[in-house]
Coordinates of C-alpha atoms and ligand atoms in Angstrom, one line a residue:
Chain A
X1 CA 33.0 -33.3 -28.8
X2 CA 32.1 -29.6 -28.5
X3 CA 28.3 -30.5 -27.3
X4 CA 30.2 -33.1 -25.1
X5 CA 32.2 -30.4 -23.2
X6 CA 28.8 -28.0 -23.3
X7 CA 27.2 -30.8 -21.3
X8 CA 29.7 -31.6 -18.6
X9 CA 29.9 -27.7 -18.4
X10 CA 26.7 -27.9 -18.0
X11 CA 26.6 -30.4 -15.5
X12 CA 29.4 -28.8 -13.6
X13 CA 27.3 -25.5 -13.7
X14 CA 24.4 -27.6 -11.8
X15 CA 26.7 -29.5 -9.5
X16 CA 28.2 -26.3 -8.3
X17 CA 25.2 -24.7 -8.1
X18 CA 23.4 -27.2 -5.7
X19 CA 26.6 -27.0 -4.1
X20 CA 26.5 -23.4 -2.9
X21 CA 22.9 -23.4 -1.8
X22 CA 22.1 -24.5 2.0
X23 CA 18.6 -25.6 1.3
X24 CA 17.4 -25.7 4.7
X25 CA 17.8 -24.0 8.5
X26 CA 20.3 -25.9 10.4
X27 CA 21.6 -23.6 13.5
X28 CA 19.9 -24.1 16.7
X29 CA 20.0 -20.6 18.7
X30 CA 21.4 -18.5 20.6
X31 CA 25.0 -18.3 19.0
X32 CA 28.6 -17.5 20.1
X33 CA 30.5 -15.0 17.6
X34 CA 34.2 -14.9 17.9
X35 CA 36.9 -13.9 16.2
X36 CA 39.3 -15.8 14.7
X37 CA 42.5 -13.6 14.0
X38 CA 41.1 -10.3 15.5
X39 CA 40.2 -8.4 12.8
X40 CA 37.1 -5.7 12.7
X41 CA 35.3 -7.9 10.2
X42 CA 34.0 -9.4 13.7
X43 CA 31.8 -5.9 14.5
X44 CA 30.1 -6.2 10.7
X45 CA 29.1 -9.9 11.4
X46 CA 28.1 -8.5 15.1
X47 CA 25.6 -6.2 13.0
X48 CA 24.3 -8.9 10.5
X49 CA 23.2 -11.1 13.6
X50 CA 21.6 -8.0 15.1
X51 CA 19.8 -7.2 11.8
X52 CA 18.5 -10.7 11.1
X53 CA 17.5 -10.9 15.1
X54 CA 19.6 -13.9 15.6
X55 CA 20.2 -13.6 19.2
X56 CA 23.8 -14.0 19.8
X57 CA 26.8 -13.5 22.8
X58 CA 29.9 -11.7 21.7
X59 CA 33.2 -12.6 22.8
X60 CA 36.0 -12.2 20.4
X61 CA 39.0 -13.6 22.4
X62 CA 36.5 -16.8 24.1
X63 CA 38.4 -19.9 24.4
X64 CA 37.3 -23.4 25.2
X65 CA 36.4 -23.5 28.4
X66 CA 33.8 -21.2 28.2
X67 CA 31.9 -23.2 25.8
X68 CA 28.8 -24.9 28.1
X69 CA 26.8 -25.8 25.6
X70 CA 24.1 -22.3 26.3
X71 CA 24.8 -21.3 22.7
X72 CA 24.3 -23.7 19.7
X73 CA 25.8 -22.6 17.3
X74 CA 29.8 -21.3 16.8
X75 CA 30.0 -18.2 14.2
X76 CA 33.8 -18.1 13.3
X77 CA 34.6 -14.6 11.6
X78 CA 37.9 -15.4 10.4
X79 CA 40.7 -13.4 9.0
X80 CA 43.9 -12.0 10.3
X81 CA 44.5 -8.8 11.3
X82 CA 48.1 -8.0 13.0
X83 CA 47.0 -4.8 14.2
X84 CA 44.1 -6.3 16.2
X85 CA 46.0 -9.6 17.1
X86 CA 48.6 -6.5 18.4
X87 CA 45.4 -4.3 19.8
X88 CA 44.6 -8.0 21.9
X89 CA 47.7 -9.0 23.2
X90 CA 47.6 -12.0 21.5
X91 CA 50.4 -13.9 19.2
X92 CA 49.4 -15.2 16.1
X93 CA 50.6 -18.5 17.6
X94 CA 48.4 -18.1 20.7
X95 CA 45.3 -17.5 18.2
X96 CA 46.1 -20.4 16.3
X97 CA 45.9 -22.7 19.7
X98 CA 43.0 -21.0 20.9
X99 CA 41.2 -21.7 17.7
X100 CA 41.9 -25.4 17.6
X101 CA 41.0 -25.6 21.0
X102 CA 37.8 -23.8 20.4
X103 CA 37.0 -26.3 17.4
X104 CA 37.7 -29.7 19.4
X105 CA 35.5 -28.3 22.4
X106 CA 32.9 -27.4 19.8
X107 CA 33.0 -30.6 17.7
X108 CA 32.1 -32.3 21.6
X109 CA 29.0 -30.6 22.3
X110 CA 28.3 -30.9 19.0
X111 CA 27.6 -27.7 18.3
X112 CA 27.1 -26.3 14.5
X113 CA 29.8 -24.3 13.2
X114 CA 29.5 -21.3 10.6
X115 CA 32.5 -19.9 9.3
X116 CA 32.1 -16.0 7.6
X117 CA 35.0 -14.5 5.5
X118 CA 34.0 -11.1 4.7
X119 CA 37.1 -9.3 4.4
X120 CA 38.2 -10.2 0.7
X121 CA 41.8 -10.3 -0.3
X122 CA 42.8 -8.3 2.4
X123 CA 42.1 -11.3 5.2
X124 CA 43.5 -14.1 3.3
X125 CA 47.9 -15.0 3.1
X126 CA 49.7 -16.6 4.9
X127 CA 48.5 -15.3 8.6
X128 CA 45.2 -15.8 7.4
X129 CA 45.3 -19.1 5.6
X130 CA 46.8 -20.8 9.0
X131 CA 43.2 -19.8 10.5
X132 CA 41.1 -20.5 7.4
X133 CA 42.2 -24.3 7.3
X134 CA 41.2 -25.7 10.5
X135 CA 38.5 -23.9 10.7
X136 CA 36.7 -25.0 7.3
X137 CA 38.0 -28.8 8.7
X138 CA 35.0 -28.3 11.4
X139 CA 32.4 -26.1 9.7
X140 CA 29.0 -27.0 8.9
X141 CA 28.3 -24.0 6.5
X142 CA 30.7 -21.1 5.0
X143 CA 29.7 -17.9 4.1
X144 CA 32.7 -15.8 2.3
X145 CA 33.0 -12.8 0.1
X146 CA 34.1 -14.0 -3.4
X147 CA 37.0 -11.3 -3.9
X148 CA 38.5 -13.8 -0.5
X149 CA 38.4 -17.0 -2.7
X150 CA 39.7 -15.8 -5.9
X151 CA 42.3 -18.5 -5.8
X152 CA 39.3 -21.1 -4.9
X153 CA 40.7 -21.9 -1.7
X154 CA 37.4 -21.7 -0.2
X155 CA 35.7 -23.9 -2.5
X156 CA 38.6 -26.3 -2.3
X157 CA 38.0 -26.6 1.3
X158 CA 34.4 -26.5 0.9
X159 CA 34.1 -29.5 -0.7
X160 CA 37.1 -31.6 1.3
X161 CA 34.8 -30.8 4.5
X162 CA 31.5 -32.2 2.5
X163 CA 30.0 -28.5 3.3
X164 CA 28.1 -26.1 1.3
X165 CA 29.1 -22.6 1.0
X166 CA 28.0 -19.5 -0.1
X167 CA 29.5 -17.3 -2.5
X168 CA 29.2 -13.2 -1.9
X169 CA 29.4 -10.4 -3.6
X170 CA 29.7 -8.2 -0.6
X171 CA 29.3 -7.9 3.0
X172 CA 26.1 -6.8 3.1
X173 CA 25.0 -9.4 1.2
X174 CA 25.8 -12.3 3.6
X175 CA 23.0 -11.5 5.6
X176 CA 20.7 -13.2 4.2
X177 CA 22.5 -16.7 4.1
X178 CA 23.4 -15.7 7.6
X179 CA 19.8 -15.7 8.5
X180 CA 18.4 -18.4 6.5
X181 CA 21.1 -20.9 8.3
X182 CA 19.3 -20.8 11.9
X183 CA 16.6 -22.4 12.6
Chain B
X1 CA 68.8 66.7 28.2
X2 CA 71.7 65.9 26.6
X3 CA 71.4 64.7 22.6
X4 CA 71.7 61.0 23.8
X5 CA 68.8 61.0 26.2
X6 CA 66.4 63.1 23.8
X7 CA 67.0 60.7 21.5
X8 CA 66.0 58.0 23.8
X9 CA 62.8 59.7 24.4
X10 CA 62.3 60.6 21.0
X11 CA 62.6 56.9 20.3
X12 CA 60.0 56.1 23.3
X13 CA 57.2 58.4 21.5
X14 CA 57.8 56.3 18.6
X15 CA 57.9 53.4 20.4
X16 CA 54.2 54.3 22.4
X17 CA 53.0 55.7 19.1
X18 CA 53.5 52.2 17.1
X19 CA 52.4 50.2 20.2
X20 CA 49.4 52.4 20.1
X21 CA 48.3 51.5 16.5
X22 CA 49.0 47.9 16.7
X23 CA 48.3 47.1 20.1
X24 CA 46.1 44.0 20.5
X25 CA 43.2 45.3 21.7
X26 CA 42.9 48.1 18.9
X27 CA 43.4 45.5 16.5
X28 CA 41.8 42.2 15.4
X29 CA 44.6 40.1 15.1
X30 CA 42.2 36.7 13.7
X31 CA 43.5 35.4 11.1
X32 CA 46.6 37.9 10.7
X33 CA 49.3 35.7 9.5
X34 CA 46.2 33.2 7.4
X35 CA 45.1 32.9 4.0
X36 CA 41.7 34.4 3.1
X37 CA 40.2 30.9 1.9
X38 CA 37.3 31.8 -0.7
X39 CA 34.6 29.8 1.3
X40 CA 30.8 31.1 0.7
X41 CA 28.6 29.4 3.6
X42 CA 25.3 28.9 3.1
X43 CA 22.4 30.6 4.7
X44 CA 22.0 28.1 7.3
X45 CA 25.2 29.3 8.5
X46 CA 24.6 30.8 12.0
X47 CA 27.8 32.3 12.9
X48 CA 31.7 31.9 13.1
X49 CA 34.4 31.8 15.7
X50 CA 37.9 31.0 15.6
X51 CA 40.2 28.3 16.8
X52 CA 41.6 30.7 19.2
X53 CA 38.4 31.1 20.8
X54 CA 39.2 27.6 22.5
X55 CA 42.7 28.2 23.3
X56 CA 43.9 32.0 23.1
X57 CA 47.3 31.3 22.9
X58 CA 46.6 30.5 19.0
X59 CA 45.1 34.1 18.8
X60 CA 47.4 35.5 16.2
X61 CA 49.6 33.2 15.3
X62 CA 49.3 30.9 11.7
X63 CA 47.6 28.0 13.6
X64 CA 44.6 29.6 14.0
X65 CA 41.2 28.7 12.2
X66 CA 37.5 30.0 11.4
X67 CA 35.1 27.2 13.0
X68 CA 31.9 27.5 11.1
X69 CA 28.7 26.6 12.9
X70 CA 25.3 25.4 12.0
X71 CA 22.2 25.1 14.5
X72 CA 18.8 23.6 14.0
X73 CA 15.3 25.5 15.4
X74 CA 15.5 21.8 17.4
X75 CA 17.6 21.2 20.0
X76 CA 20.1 17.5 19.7
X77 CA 23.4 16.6 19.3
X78 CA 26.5 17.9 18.0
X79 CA 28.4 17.2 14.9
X80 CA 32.0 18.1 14.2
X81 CA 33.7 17.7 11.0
X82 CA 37.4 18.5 10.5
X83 CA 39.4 18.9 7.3
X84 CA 42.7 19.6 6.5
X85 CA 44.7 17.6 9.2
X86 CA 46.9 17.2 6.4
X87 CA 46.6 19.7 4.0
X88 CA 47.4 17.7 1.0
X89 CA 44.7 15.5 1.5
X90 CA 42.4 17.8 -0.1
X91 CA 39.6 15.4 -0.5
X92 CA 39.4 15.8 3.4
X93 CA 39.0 20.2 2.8
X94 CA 36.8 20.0 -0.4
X95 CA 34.2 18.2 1.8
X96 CA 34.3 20.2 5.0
X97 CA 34.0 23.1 2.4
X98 CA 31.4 21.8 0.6
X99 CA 29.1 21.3 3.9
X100 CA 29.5 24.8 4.6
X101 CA 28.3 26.1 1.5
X102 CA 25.4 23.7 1.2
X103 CA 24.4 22.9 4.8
X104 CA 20.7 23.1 6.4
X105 CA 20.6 21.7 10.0
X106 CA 17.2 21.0 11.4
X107 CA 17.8 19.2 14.5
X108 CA 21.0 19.3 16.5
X109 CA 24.3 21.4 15.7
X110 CA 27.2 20.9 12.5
X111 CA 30.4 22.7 13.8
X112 CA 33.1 22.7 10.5
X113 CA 36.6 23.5 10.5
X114 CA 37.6 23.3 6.4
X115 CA 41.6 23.8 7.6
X116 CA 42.3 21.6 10.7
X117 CA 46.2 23.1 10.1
X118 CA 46.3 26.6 8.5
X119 CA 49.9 26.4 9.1
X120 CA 50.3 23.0 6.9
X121 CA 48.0 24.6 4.1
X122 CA 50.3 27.2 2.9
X123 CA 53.7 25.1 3.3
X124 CA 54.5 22.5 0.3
X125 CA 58.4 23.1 1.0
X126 CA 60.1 19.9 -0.4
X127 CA 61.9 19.4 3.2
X128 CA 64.5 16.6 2.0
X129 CA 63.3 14.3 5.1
X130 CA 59.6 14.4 4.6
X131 CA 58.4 11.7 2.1
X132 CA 57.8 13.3 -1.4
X133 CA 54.0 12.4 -0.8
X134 CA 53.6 14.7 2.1
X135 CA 54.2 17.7 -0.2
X136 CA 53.2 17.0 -4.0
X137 CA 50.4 18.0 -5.6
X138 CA 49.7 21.3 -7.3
X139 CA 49.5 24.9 -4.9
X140 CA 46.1 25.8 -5.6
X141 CA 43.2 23.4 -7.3
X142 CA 40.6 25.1 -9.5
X143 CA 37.1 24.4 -9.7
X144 CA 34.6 25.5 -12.6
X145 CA 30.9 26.4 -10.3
X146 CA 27.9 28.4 -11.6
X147 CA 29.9 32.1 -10.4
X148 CA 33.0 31.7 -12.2
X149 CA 36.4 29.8 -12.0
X150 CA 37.3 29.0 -8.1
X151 CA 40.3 28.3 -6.4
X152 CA 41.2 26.5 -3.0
X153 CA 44.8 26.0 -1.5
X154 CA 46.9 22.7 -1.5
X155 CA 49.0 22.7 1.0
X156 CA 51.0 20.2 2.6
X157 CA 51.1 17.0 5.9
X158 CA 53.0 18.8 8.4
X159 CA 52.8 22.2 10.2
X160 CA 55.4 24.9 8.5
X161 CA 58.8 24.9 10.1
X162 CA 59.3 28.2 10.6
X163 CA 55.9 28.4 12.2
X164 CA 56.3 25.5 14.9
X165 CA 58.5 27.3 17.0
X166 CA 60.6 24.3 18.4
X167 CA 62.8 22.7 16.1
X168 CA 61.8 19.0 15.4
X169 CA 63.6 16.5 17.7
X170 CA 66.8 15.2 16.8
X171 CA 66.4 11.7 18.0
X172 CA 63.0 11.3 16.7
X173 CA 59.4 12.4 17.9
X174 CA 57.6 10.7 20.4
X175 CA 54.2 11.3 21.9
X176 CA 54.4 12.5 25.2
X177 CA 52.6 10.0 26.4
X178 CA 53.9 6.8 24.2
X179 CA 55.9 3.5 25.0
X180 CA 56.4 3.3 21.4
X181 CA 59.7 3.4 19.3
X182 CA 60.5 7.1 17.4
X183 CA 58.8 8.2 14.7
X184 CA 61.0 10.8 12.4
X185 CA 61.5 13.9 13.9
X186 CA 59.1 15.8 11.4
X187 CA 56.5 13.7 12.7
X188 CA 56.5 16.6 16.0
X189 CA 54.7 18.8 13.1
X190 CA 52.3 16.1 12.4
X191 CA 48.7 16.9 13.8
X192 CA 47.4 14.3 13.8
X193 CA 50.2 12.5 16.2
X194 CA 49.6 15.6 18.6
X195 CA 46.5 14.8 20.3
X196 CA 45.4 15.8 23.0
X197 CA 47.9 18.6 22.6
X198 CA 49.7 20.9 25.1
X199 CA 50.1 24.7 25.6
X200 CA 54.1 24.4 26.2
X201 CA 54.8 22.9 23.2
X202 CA 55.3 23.8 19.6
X203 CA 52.1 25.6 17.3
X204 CA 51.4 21.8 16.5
X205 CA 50.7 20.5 19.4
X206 CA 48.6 24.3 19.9
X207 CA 46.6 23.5 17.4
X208 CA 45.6 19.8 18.8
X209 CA 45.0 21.3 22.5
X210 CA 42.5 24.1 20.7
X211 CA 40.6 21.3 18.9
X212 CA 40.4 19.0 22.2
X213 CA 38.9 22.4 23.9
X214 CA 36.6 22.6 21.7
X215 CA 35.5 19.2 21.5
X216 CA 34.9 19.6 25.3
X217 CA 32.9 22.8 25.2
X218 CA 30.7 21.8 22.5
X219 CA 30.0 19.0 24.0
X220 CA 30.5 17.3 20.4
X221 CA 28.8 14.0 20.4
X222 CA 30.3 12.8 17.1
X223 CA 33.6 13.6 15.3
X224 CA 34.8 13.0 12.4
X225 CA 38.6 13.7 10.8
X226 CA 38.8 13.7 7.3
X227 CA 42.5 12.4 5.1
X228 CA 43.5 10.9 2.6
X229 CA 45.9 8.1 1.8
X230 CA 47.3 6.5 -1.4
X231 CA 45.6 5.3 -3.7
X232 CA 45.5 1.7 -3.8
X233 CA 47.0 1.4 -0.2
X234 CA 45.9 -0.2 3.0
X235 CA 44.2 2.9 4.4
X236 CA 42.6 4.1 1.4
X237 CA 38.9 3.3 1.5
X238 CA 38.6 3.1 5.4
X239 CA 36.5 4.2 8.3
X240 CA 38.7 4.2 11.2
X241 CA 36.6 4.2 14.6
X242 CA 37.7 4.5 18.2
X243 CA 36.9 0.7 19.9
X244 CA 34.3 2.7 22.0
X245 CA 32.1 3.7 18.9
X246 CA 33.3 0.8 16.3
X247 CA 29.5 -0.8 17.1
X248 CA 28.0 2.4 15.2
X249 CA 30.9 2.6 12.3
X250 CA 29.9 -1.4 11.2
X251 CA 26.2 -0.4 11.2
X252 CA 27.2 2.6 8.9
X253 CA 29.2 0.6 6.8
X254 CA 26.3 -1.8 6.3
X255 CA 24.4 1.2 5.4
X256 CA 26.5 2.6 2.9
X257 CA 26.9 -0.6 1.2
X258 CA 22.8 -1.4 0.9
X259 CA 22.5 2.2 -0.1
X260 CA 24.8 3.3 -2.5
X261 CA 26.9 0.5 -3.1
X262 CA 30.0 1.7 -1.2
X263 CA 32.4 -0.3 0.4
X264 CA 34.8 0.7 2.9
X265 CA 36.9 -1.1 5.3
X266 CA 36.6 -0.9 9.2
X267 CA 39.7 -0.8 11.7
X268 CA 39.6 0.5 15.1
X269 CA 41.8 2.9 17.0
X270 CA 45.2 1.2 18.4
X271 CA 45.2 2.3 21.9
X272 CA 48.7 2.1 21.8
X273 CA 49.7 4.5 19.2
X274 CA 49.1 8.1 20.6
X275 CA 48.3 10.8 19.3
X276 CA 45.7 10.3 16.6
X277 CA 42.8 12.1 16.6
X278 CA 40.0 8.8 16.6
X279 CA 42.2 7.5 19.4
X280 CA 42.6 10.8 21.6
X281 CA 39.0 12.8 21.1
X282 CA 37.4 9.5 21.7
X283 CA 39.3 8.7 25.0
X284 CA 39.5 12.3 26.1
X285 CA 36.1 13.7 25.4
X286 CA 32.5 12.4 24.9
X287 CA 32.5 12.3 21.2
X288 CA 32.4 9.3 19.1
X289 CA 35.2 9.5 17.0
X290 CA 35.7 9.0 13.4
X291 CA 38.7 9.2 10.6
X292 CA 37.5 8.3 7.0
X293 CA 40.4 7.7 4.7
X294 CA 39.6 8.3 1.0
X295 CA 42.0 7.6 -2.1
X296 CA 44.3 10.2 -3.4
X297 CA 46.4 9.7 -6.6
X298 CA 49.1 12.2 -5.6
X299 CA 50.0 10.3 -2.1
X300 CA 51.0 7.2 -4.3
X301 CA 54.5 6.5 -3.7
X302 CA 55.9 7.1 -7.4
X303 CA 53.0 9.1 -8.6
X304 CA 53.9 12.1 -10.9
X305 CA 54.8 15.5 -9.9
X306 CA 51.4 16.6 -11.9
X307 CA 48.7 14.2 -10.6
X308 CA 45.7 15.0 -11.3
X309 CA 44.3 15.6 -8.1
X310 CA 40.4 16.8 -9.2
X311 CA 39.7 14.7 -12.4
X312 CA 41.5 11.6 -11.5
X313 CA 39.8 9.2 -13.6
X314 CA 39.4 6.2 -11.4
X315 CA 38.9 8.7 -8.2
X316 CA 37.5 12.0 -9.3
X317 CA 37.3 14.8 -6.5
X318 CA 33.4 14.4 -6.4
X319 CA 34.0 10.5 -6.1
X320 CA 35.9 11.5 -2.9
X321 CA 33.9 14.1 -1.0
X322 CA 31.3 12.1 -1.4
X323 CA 32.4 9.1 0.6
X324 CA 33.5 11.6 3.2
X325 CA 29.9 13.4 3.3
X326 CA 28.0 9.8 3.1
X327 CA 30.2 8.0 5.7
X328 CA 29.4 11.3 8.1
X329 CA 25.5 10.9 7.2
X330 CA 25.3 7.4 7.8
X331 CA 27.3 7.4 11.0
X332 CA 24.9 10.3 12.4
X333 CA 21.7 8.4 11.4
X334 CA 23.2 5.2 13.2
X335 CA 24.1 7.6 16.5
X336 CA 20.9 9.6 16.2
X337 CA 18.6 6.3 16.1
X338 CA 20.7 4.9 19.3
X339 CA 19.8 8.9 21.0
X340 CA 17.0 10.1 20.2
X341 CA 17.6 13.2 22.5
X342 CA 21.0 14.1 20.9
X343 CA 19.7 13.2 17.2
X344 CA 21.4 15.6 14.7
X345 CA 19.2 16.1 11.6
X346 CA 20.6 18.0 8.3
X347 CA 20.0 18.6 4.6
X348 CA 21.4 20.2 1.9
X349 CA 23.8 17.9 0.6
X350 CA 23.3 16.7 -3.1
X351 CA 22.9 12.8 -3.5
X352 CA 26.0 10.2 -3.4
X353 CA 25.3 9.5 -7.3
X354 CA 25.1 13.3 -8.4
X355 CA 28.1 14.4 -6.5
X356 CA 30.6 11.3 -7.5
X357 CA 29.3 11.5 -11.3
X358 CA 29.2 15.7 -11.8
X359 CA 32.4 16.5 -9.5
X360 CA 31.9 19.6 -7.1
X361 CA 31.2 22.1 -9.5
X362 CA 27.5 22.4 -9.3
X363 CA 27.1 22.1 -5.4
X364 CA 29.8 25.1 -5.1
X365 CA 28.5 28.8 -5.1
Ligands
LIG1 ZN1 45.9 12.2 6.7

């Protein structure tokens, strides 16, 4: 029985580590960064593109009609932030509509979709969670911070959507998955 | 003459006599009302001015401040560092301090101000309507360094009472300038709601108007605010950035992280809520503009009268200063790279690891 359990562990170990890994470059460039609930997280992702030369626009508050099919690939930084939704003039509401719009135009021109949750605990409740859910829906890859998926949302979501994801200690640290996604 | 008039005149010699010994321009009035804060600047201090010298209405009065400033053989940009804002954030002090006894600038200027509000610094009054965080925390730290025990003052968030010289609003303070609902009256004797300042207000609001001056003069290309919040709490931890410069606050942040492992969270200014320094230096002068928040134990909301404020153990004092100092460095390599012709260059400081593990002790004279 015991060696029984030590095997599905192990097999569980292997499952969820072939899992996390995104084996190969998917993202066509340039891409489009926005950010979905406003918070600051979007300037550090705005940094890890410039590090890793991934040429990118930035547009935090796009919506759908901007979306022409010039950039390939959709970078989501999600995570609420009712200061910044404040700071924008935009209702959580409002956000929330934007988003979904953003993802059906996206899902059209067929365009790849990253998701990034860097902020940790502080970006995730109830705000947060109304952004996290559609988003993950349409994402090709995820890229979060682990202290952000402590409950395992992420991974529950992960594997709902068929998607791999990739588990972070820190920010700093998601450049390099970052990176390795694009082509 | 009858007795009444000599008298009168007797009274006017006096008068003349005692005007004559204390008249202003006999006397050096800086720093009159001011505590004589045991700084010891290194030798790559090149002079110091005042406060006042900005605004002359301070000249005198317990708002005033010693600027301390540090220039490289290379011409660059300007650094400014403020602590003491709030006085009981002393994390904010301890670093600005600890610069000026330790600083070597090659390229560029450092322009320090260890107490941003002198006033604040010697007033921990337990004012019933100020939160009891505003205040506690012990009157004077002590620090064991290679010449002997040292002590620096604790003081308190907002501006003495008796020094302000308008008595806080009745219905509430609001910024001059703000749509937003009233904060508490006390909040008038807040700096760091006061900026950009004014001349026809209270010492406060003195005190911001000097600091914008000299943010303008100097031509101060980057500024940083250093506070303190509660331990645990939103804002401890954080780099807050005006929306103009929030490009070169991520790219420090990165920095810190790769290099020494150190988190901190990024927000930028509201635009809407006036009166904070990142918000008004960065909209009303040239400067970047910077607040780092770090975590002090005695702002937590039902923390102890006796907190340990310097050997916390999850948040020593070194622990502190140091994510002050290292936020600063990596913010000024990020704005020096992007300007090479403004690059600001220093040295001195002792490394991130040394000063978080050994405390302040060894890197104070
Ligand atoms: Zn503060």
């Amino acid at each position: 029985m015991k060696r029984f359990i030590l095997v599905c562990a192990f097999v569980a170990a292997l499952g969820a580590y072939g899992f996390a890994q995104q084996s190969t470059a998917f993202a066509e460039k340039p891409a489009l960064v926005t950010a979905i609930g406003q918070s600051a997280d979007f300037e550090m992702i705005k940094v890890l593109l410039n590090r890793a030369k991934v040429p990118y626009t930035a547009d935090p508050l796009v919506k759908a009609e901007k979306l022409d099919g010039s950039a390939k690939t959709l970078v989501l930084v999600v995570g609420a932030s009712s200061k910044g939704l404040g700071a924008a003039g935009i209702s959580a509401e409002a956000e929330l509509v934007r988003t979904q719009a953003l993802l059906k135009k996206a899902k059209e021109l067929k365009l790849s979709i990253i998701v990034m949750h860097v902020g940790g605990a502080a970006r995730r409740g109830a705000m947060s969670d109304t952004f996290i859910k559609p988003c993950m829906e349409a994402a090709s890859y995820a890229i979060v911070v682990a202290s952000g998926d402590e409950d395992g949302l992420f991974t529950e979501l992960a594997a709902k959507a068929k998607i791999s994801l990739a588990k972070v200690d820190r920010i700093s640290s998601a450049g390099a998955p970052l990176a390795a996604a694009f082509k | 003459m009858s007795t009444r008039s000599s008298f009168t005149a007797l009274a006017a010699v006096l008068l003349l006599f005692s005007l004559g010994i204390q008249s202003p321009a006999a006397q050096d009035l800086h720093g009159r009302y001011l505590i004589n804060h045991d700084y010891r600047p290194s030798e790559g201090l090149s002079r110091t001015g005042w406060l006042s010298d900005y605004y002359p209405g301070l000249l005198g009065t317990p708002g005033d401040s010693k600027v301390y400033y540090f220039e490289g053989d290379k011409p660059g940009g300007t650094l400014f560092v403020g602590g003491g804002t709030h006085a009981n954030e002393i994390a904010g002090i301890m670093a600005a301090v600890l610069l000026i006894e330790n600083l070597k600038v090659e390229t560029g200027r450092v322009i320090v101000v260890p107490n941003m509000n002198n006033s604040a610094i010697g007033n921990q009054e337990r004012e019933p309507e100020l939160p009891a965080y505003t205040t506690r925390g012990p009157s004077w730290i002590s620090i064991t360094t290679s010449s002997g025990v040292r002590y620096f003052k604790y003081g308190s968030r907002a501006t003495n009472k008796a020094h302000q010289g308008i008595a806080d609003p009745s219905g509430g303070y609001v910024h001059p300038d703000s749509s937003e609902a009233p904060l508490a009256g006390w909040e008038f004797r807040n700096l760091n709601r006061a900026y950009p300042g004014r001349t026809d207000s209270g010492l406060t609001q003195k005190i911001a108007y000097a600091v914008m001056q000299l943010l303008i003069k100097e031509k101060v290309d980057v500024a940083f605010d250093y506070h303190e919040a509660d331990a645990g709490g939103r804002l401890a931890n954080m780099m807050v950035a005006n929306p103009k410069n929030i490009e070169t606050a991520a790219g420090a942040l990165f920095d810190l992280e790769l290099d020494y492992g150190l988190s901190l969270k990024l927000e930028p200014s509201n635009m809407e809520f006036r009166g904070l320094s990142h918000r008004e230096w960065g909209a009303g002068t040239e400067a970047e503009a910077f607040l780092t928040e770090t975590p002090n134990p005695a702002m937590v909301a039902d923390a102890p009268p006796d907190a340990d404020v310097v050997n916390d153990p999850e948040n020593p004092l070194g622990s502190r200063v140091a994510k002050h100092l290292y936020a600063t460095a990596a913010v000024v390599r990020i704005f020096s790279d992007g300007h090479p012709d403004k690059a600001i260059q220093f040295s001195g400081l002792p490394g991130y690891q040394d000063l978080a593990g050994n405390g302040l002790g060894p890197y104070l004279k």
